[in-house]
Coordinates of C-alpha atoms in Angstrom, one line a residue:
X63 CA 2.5 -0.5 7.7
X64 CA -0.7 -2.4 8.5
X65 CA -2.1 -3.1 12.0
X66 CA -1.0 -6.8 11.6
X67 CA 2.2 -6.7 9.5
X68 CA 2.8 -10.4 10.1
X69 CA -0.2 -11.1 7.9
X70 CA 0.9 -8.9 5.0
X71 CA 1.5 -10.5 1.6
X72 CA 3.2 -8.4 -1.0
X73 CA 1.9 -9.7 -4.3
X74 CA 4.2 -10.0 -7.3
X75 CA 3.3 -7.5 -10.0
X76 CA 2.2 -9.2 -13.2
X77 CA 0.5 -7.8 -16.3
X78 CA -3.1 -8.6 -16.6
X79 CA -4.8 -10.7 -19.3
X80 CA -8.4 -11.6 -19.8
X81 CA -9.8 -15.2 -19.8
X82 CA -13.2 -14.5 -21.3
X83 CA -14.7 -11.9 -18.9
X84 CA -12.4 -12.9 -16.0
X85 CA -9.2 -10.8 -15.4
X86 CA -6.1 -12.8 -14.5
X87 CA -3.0 -11.1 -13.1
X88 CA -2.4 -7.5 -12.2
X89 CA -4.6 -6.4 -9.3
X90 CA -7.3 -8.9 -10.1
X91 CA -8.3 -11.5 -7.4
X92 CA -6.5 -14.8 -7.5
X93 CA -8.9 -17.1 -9.4
X94 CA -9.8 -20.7 -8.7
X95 CA -9.9 -23.2 -11.5
X96 CA -10.7 -26.9 -11.9
X97 CA -11.1 -29.4 -14.8
X98 CA -14.0 -31.6 -15.8
X99 CA -13.5 -35.4 -15.9
X100 CA -16.6 -36.4 -17.9
X101 CA -16.2 -37.3 -21.6
X102 CA -16.5 -33.9 -23.2
X103 CA -18.7 -35.2 -26.0
X104 CA -21.2 -36.1 -23.3
X105 CA -22.6 -32.6 -23.2
X106 CA -25.2 -33.2 -20.4
X107 CA -22.8 -34.9 -18.1
X108 CA -20.1 -32.2 -18.6
X109 CA -22.5 -29.3 -18.2
X110 CA -24.0 -30.9 -15.0
X111 CA -20.5 -31.2 -13.6
X112 CA -19.7 -27.6 -14.6
X113 CA -22.9 -26.5 -12.7
X114 CA -21.7 -28.2 -9.5
X115 CA -18.4 -26.5 -9.8
X116 CA -20.1 -23.1 -10.4
X117 CA -22.1 -23.7 -7.2
X118 CA -18.8 -24.3 -5.4
X119 CA -17.6 -20.9 -6.7
X120 CA -15.3 -21.8 -9.5
X121 CA -14.0 -18.9 -11.7
X122 CA -12.7 -20.8 -14.7
X123 CA -13.1 -24.4 -15.9
X124 CA -11.0 -26.5 -18.2
X125 CA -12.3 -29.3 -20.4
X126 CA -10.3 -31.9 -22.4
X127 CA -10.5 -31.6 -26.2
X128 CA -8.6 -34.7 -27.5
X129 CA -10.8 -35.3 -30.6
X130 CA -13.1 -33.7 -33.0
X131 CA -16.2 -35.0 -31.1
X132 CA -15.0 -33.0 -28.1
X133 CA -14.5 -29.8 -30.0
X134 CA -17.8 -30.2 -31.7
X135 CA -19.5 -30.5 -28.3
X136 CA -17.5 -27.6 -26.9
X137 CA -19.7 -25.0 -28.6
X138 CA -22.8 -26.1 -26.7
X139 CA -20.8 -26.4 -23.4
X140 CA -19.4 -22.9 -23.8
X141 CA -23.0 -21.5 -24.3
X142 CA -24.3 -23.4 -21.2
X143 CA -21.5 -22.4 -18.9
X144 CA -21.6 -19.3 -16.7
X145 CA -17.8 -19.2 -16.4
X146 CA -15.0 -19.1 -19.1
X147 CA -14.1 -22.4 -20.6
X148 CA -10.4 -23.4 -21.2
X149 CA -9.9 -26.0 -23.9
X150 CA -7.1 -28.5 -23.0
X151 CA -5.1 -29.3 -26.2
X152 CA -2.3 -31.8 -26.6
X153 CA -0.4 -32.5 -29.9
X154 CA -3.3 -32.0 -32.3
X155 CA -3.1 -28.4 -33.4
X156 CA -6.4 -28.7 -35.4
X157 CA -8.2 -29.3 -32.1
X158 CA -6.9 -25.9 -30.9
X159 CA -8.3 -24.2 -34.1
X160 CA -11.6 -25.9 -33.6
X161 CA -11.8 -25.0 -29.9
X162 CA -11.0 -21.4 -30.6
X163 CA -13.8 -21.2 -33.2
X164 CA -16.1 -23.0 -30.7
X165 CA -15.8 -20.2 -28.2
X166 CA -13.1 -21.3 -25.8
X167 CA -11.9 -18.4 -23.7
X168 CA -8.4 -19.9 -23.4
X169 CA -6.4 -22.7 -25.0
X170 CA -4.1 -24.8 -22.8
X171 CA -1.2 -25.9 -25.0
X172 CA 2.5 -26.6 -25.0
X173 CA 3.5 -24.7 -28.1
X174 CA 6.5 -27.0 -28.4
X175 CA 4.4 -30.2 -28.9
X176 CA 1.9 -28.6 -31.4
X177 CA 4.3 -29.2 -34.2
X178 CA 6.0 -27.0 -36.7
X179 CA 6.4 -23.2 -36.4
X180 CA 3.7 -22.9 -39.1
X181 CA 1.2 -24.8 -36.9
X182 CA 2.0 -22.7 -33.9
X183 CA 1.4 -19.6 -36.1
X184 CA -2.0 -21.0 -37.1
X185 CA -3.0 -21.6 -33.5
X186 CA -1.9 -18.1 -32.5
X187 CA -3.8 -16.6 -35.4
X188 CA -6.9 -18.5 -34.3
X189 CA -6.5 -17.3 -30.8
X190 CA -6.2 -13.7 -32.0
X191 CA -9.2 -14.0 -34.3
X192 CA -11.4 -15.4 -31.5
X193 CA -10.1 -13.3 -28.6
X194 CA -8.6 -16.4 -26.8
X195 CA -5.9 -16.3 -24.2
X196 CA -3.3 -19.1 -24.1
X197 CA -2.1 -21.0 -21.1
X198 CA 1.4 -22.5 -21.6
X199 CA 1.5 -25.6 -19.5
X200 CA 4.9 -27.0 -18.6
X201 CA 4.9 -30.2 -16.6
X202 CA 7.8 -32.0 -14.9
X203 CA 6.5 -35.3 -16.2
X204 CA 6.5 -34.3 -19.9
X205 CA 9.6 -32.2 -20.4
X206 CA 11.2 -32.1 -23.9
X207 CA 13.8 -34.8 -24.6
X208 CA 16.6 -32.3 -25.2
X209 CA 16.1 -30.7 -21.8
X210 CA 16.1 -34.0 -20.0
X211 CA 19.4 -34.8 -21.8
X212 CA 20.8 -31.4 -21.0
X213 CA 19.9 -31.4 -17.2
X214 CA 19.7 -35.2 -16.6
X215 CA 16.4 -35.0 -14.8
X216 CA 13.5 -32.6 -14.2
X217 CA 14.8 -29.6 -12.3
X218 CA 13.8 -26.0 -11.9
X219 CA 16.2 -24.8 -14.6
X220 CA 14.7 -27.3 -17.0
X221 CA 11.1 -26.3 -16.3
X222 CA 11.9 -22.6 -16.6
X223 CA 13.9 -23.0 -19.8
X224 CA 11.0 -25.0 -21.3
X225 CA 8.6 -22.2 -20.3
X226 CA 10.8 -19.5 -21.7
X227 CA 11.2 -21.4 -25.0
X228 CA 7.4 -21.7 -25.3
X229 CA 6.9 -18.0 -24.4
X230 CA 9.3 -17.1 -27.2
X231 CA 7.2 -19.1 -29.7
X232 CA 4.2 -16.9 -28.9
X233 CA 6.1 -13.6 -28.7
X234 CA 7.6 -14.3 -32.1
X235 CA 4.1 -14.0 -33.4
X236 CA 3.4 -10.9 -31.4
X237 CA 1.0 -12.7 -29.0
X238 CA 1.1 -11.6 -25.4
X239 CA -2.3 -12.8 -23.9
X240 CA -0.8 -15.8 -22.1
X241 CA -0.2 -17.2 -18.7
X242 CA 2.2 -19.9 -17.7
X243 CA 2.4 -22.9 -15.4
X244 CA 5.5 -24.9 -14.4
X245 CA 3.9 -27.8 -12.5
X246 CA 5.4 -30.9 -11.0
X247 CA 4.2 -33.6 -8.6
X248 CA 7.3 -32.9 -6.5
X249 CA 6.3 -29.8 -4.6
X250 CA 9.9 -28.8 -3.9
X251 CA 10.6 -28.8 -7.6
X252 CA 7.4 -26.9 -8.5
X253 CA 7.9 -24.2 -5.8
X254 CA 11.5 -23.6 -6.9
X255 CA 10.5 -23.5 -10.6
X256 CA 7.8 -21.0 -9.9
X257 CA 10.0 -18.8 -7.8
X258 CA 12.6 -18.8 -10.6
X259 CA 10.1 -18.1 -13.3
X260 CA 8.5 -15.3 -11.3
X261 CA 11.8 -13.4 -11.5
X262 CA 12.2 -14.0 -15.2
X263 CA 8.8 -13.0 -16.7
X264 CA 6.0 -10.5 -16.1
X265 CA 3.1 -12.6 -17.3
X266 CA 0.4 -14.1 -15.0
X267 CA 1.3 -17.4 -13.4
X268 CA -1.1 -20.4 -13.0
X269 CA -0.2 -22.4 -9.9
X270 CA -0.6 -26.1 -9.2
X271 CA 1.1 -29.2 -7.8
X272 CA 0.3 -31.7 -10.5
X273 CA -0.8 -35.2 -9.8
X274 CA -0.9 -34.3 -6.1
X275 CA -2.8 -37.5 -5.1
X276 CA -6.0 -38.3 -3.3
X277 CA -8.2 -36.0 -1.4
X278 CA -6.3 -35.9 1.9
X279 CA -2.7 -36.3 0.6
X280 CA -3.3 -34.1 -2.4
X281 CA -4.9 -31.4 -0.3
X282 CA -1.9 -31.4 2.0
X283 CA 0.7 -31.3 -0.8
X284 CA -1.3 -28.6 -2.6
X285 CA -1.7 -26.5 0.5
X286 CA 2.0 -26.6 1.2
X287 CA 3.1 -25.9 -2.4
X288 CA 0.5 -23.5 -3.6
X289 CA 0.2 -21.9 -0.2
X290 CA 3.9 -21.3 0.0
X291 CA 3.9 -19.6 -3.4
X292 CA 0.9 -17.4 -2.6
X293 CA 2.5 -16.5 0.7
X294 CA 5.6 -15.3 -1.3
X295 CA 3.2 -13.2 -3.4
X296 CA 3.5 -15.5 -6.4
X297 CA 0.4 -16.6 -8.3
X298 CA -2.6 -15.2 -10.2
X299 CA -4.8 -18.2 -10.7
X300 CA -4.6 -21.8 -9.4
X301 CA -5.9 -25.3 -9.7
X302 CA -5.7 -27.9 -6.9
X303 CA -5.2 -31.2 -8.7
X304 CA -6.8 -34.0 -6.8
X305 CA -8.0 -37.6 -7.5
X306 CA -11.4 -36.3 -6.3
X307 CA -14.5 -34.6 -7.9
X308 CA -13.8 -31.3 -9.5
X309 CA -16.0 -29.4 -7.1
X310 CA -13.8 -30.6 -4.2
X311 CA -10.8 -29.1 -6.0
X312 CA -12.7 -25.8 -6.0
X313 CA -13.5 -26.0 -2.3
X314 CA -9.9 -26.8 -1.4
X315 CA -8.6 -24.0 -3.6
X316 CA -10.8 -21.5 -1.8
X317 CA -9.8 -22.8 1.6
X318 CA -6.2 -22.2 0.7
X319 CA -7.0 -18.6 -0.3
X320 CA -9.1 -18.1 2.8
X321 CA -6.4 -19.4 5.1
X322 CA -4.0 -16.8 3.7
X323 CA -6.6 -14.0 3.8
X324 CA -6.1 -13.5 0.1
X325 CA -9.7 -14.1 -0.9
X326 CA -12.7 -14.9 1.2
X327 CA -15.8 -16.7 0.1
X328 CA -18.4 -18.4 2.3
X329 CA -18.1 -19.4 5.9
X330 CA -14.6 -19.6 7.5
X331 CA -14.9 -22.2 10.3
X332 CA -12.7 -22.0 13.4
X333 CA -13.1 -25.3 15.3
X334 CA -11.2 -27.3 17.9
X335 CA -10.0 -30.9 17.4
X336 CA -12.2 -32.0 20.3
X337 CA -11.2 -33.7 23.5
X338 CA -12.7 -35.2 26.7
X339 CA -13.8 -31.7 27.8
X340 CA -16.2 -31.2 24.9
X341 CA -19.8 -30.4 25.7
X342 CA -21.0 -31.8 22.4
X343 CA -19.7 -33.9 19.5
X344 CA -17.5 -31.3 17.8
X345 CA -16.4 -33.4 14.9
X346 CA -19.9 -34.4 13.8
X347 CA -21.2 -30.9 14.4
X348 CA -18.5 -29.3 12.2
X349 CA -19.0 -31.9 9.5
X350 CA -22.8 -31.2 9.5
X351 CA -22.3 -27.4 9.6
X352 CA -19.8 -27.4 6.7
X353 CA -22.2 -29.5 4.6
X354 CA -25.3 -27.4 5.4
X355 CA -23.5 -24.1 4.9
X356 CA -22.0 -24.7 1.5
X357 CA -24.6 -22.5 -0.1
X358 CA -23.4 -19.4 1.8
X359 CA -21.1 -17.2 -0.4
X360 CA -20.9 -14.1 1.8
X361 CA -17.6 -14.1 3.7
X362 CA -18.2 -14.6 7.4
X363 CA -16.7 -16.5 10.3
X364 CA -18.0 -19.2 12.7
X365 CA -16.2 -20.6 15.7
X366 CA -17.2 -24.0 17.0
X367 CA -15.4 -24.9 20.2
X368 CA -16.2 -27.8 22.5
X369 CA -15.6 -26.2 25.9
X370 CA -14.9 -22.9 27.6
X371 CA -11.1 -23.1 27.7
X372 CA -10.6 -21.3 24.3
X373 CA -14.2 -21.0 23.2
X374 CA -15.0 -17.5 24.5
X375 CA -11.7 -16.1 23.2
X376 CA -12.3 -17.5 19.7
X377 CA -15.9 -16.3 19.8
X378 CA -14.7 -12.8 20.3
X379 CA -12.9 -12.9 16.9
X380 CA -15.8 -14.4 14.9
X381 CA -19.2 -13.3 13.6
X382 CA -21.0 -16.2 15.3
X383 CA -19.6 -18.5 18.0
X384 CA -20.7 -21.7 19.7
X385 CA -19.1 -22.9 22.9
X386 CA -19.9 -26.2 24.6
X387 CA -21.3 -26.1 28.1
X388 CA -22.6 -28.4 30.8
X389 CA -26.0 -30.2 31.0
X390 CA -26.5 -30.0 27.2
X391 CA -26.7 -26.2 27.2
X392 CA -24.2 -24.4 25.0
X393 CA -23.3 -20.7 24.7
X394 CA -24.0 -18.8 21.5
X395 CA -22.0 -15.6 20.7
X396 CA -23.0 -12.9 18.2
X397 CA -20.3 -10.5 17.0
X398 CA -18.2 -11.6 19.8
X399 CA -20.7 -10.9 22.5
X400 CA -22.5 -13.5 24.7
X401 CA -26.0 -13.8 23.4
X402 CA -27.9 -16.9 24.7
X403 CA -27.8 -20.6 25.3
X404 CA -29.0 -23.4 23.1
X405 CA -29.8 -27.0 23.8
X406 CA -28.4 -30.1 22.0
X407 CA -31.5 -30.8 20.0
X408 CA -31.9 -27.4 18.5
X409 CA -28.2 -26.5 18.1
X410 CA -27.5 -27.4 14.5
X411 CA -30.7 -25.8 13.0
X412 CA -30.2 -22.8 15.2
X413 CA -26.6 -22.1 14.1
X414 CA -27.5 -22.6 10.4
X415 CA -30.4 -20.1 10.7
X416 CA -28.1 -17.6 12.5
X417 CA -25.4 -17.9 9.8
X418 CA -28.0 -17.5 7.0
X419 CA -29.5 -14.4 8.7
X420 CA -26.0 -12.9 9.3
X421 CA -25.1 -13.5 5.6
X422 CA -28.4 -11.9 4.5
X423 CA -27.7 -8.9 6.8
X424 CA -24.2 -8.5 5.4
X425 CA -25.4 -8.7 1.8
X426 CA -28.1 -6.1 2.4
X427 CA -25.6 -3.8 4.0
X428 CA -23.2 -4.2 1.0
X429 CA -25.7 -3.0 -1.6
X430 CA -25.8 0.7 -0.5
X431 CA -22.0 0.6 -0.3
X432 CA -21.7 -0.7 -3.9
X433 CA -24.2 1.9 -5.2
X434 CA -22.3 4.7 -3.4
X435 CA -19.0 3.4 -4.9
X436 CA -20.5 3.8 -8.4

């Protein structure tokens, strides 16, 4: 029993696969994915976008491969990327063969829409020959006709049956390096399908609420759906699907993981919504700090509270704290202890420097620990 059992999450046990050099499932960290939206044949634009996602912390990136121009470009994209690349394939099995040969770490397919059993066999053989994993992607918006006729509408049973049918196609060819997603834009449908599938299979599960919407609405839907599943212990990798830039999907994905204490990266900000008691402009201060601290990867906590009602209490629980005071003088806390005051004009730069210094201190302390562990 832990000290705070109400925070405990018992993770579903899944077998582990490799997506390039990134482990997915088992006891590996839950990974964050996104997808490029540039024309894949535009190598420079695609690599530039991948770089921005890498800076945001992405673990795996998917790119569309709808035509031969895309798979031709994929070889250079794979070489330029610092993270594994998943090739998104629909209908055209030859694109899957080309993507595997081009160095894709994973093929995202629906085995059922690749074509004949012989074509599925060719794709599986290409994946085996090139060390590719496969992600089976079932979607509530593109279920097979016979399942829609059987169930009348997309439902958890239909999504799970589709997934199990696709899994069998791979297992019939003795292929087991796969993960599965059963996504839907209806978060209730998606969550129920994932819960049902989690009971039926032992493979890693890729989480997502598909076509979730714009940045605000899609973030809320994804946080509820993906967050609920992770809280249940379900999920080994995730993508937050937003009508927003891919790097924003990455940031939201990490925020969901950070909120649940599953994986920490960068600065976790605790801040108040602001009110008439605030000693400084909390909203603009937090916006500025979040923007200026995006480069910090070391997990640490920062509290930004506008007044002394909850400020000191929150500061005791964070690495660095800032509480609004009177006459333009605000209290700074270090490791929960009152340290000094800072004025309005210096406040932002000062907090950024404190966070950077704390991150550097924590990184330096972690090096001997890592060496000792070896």
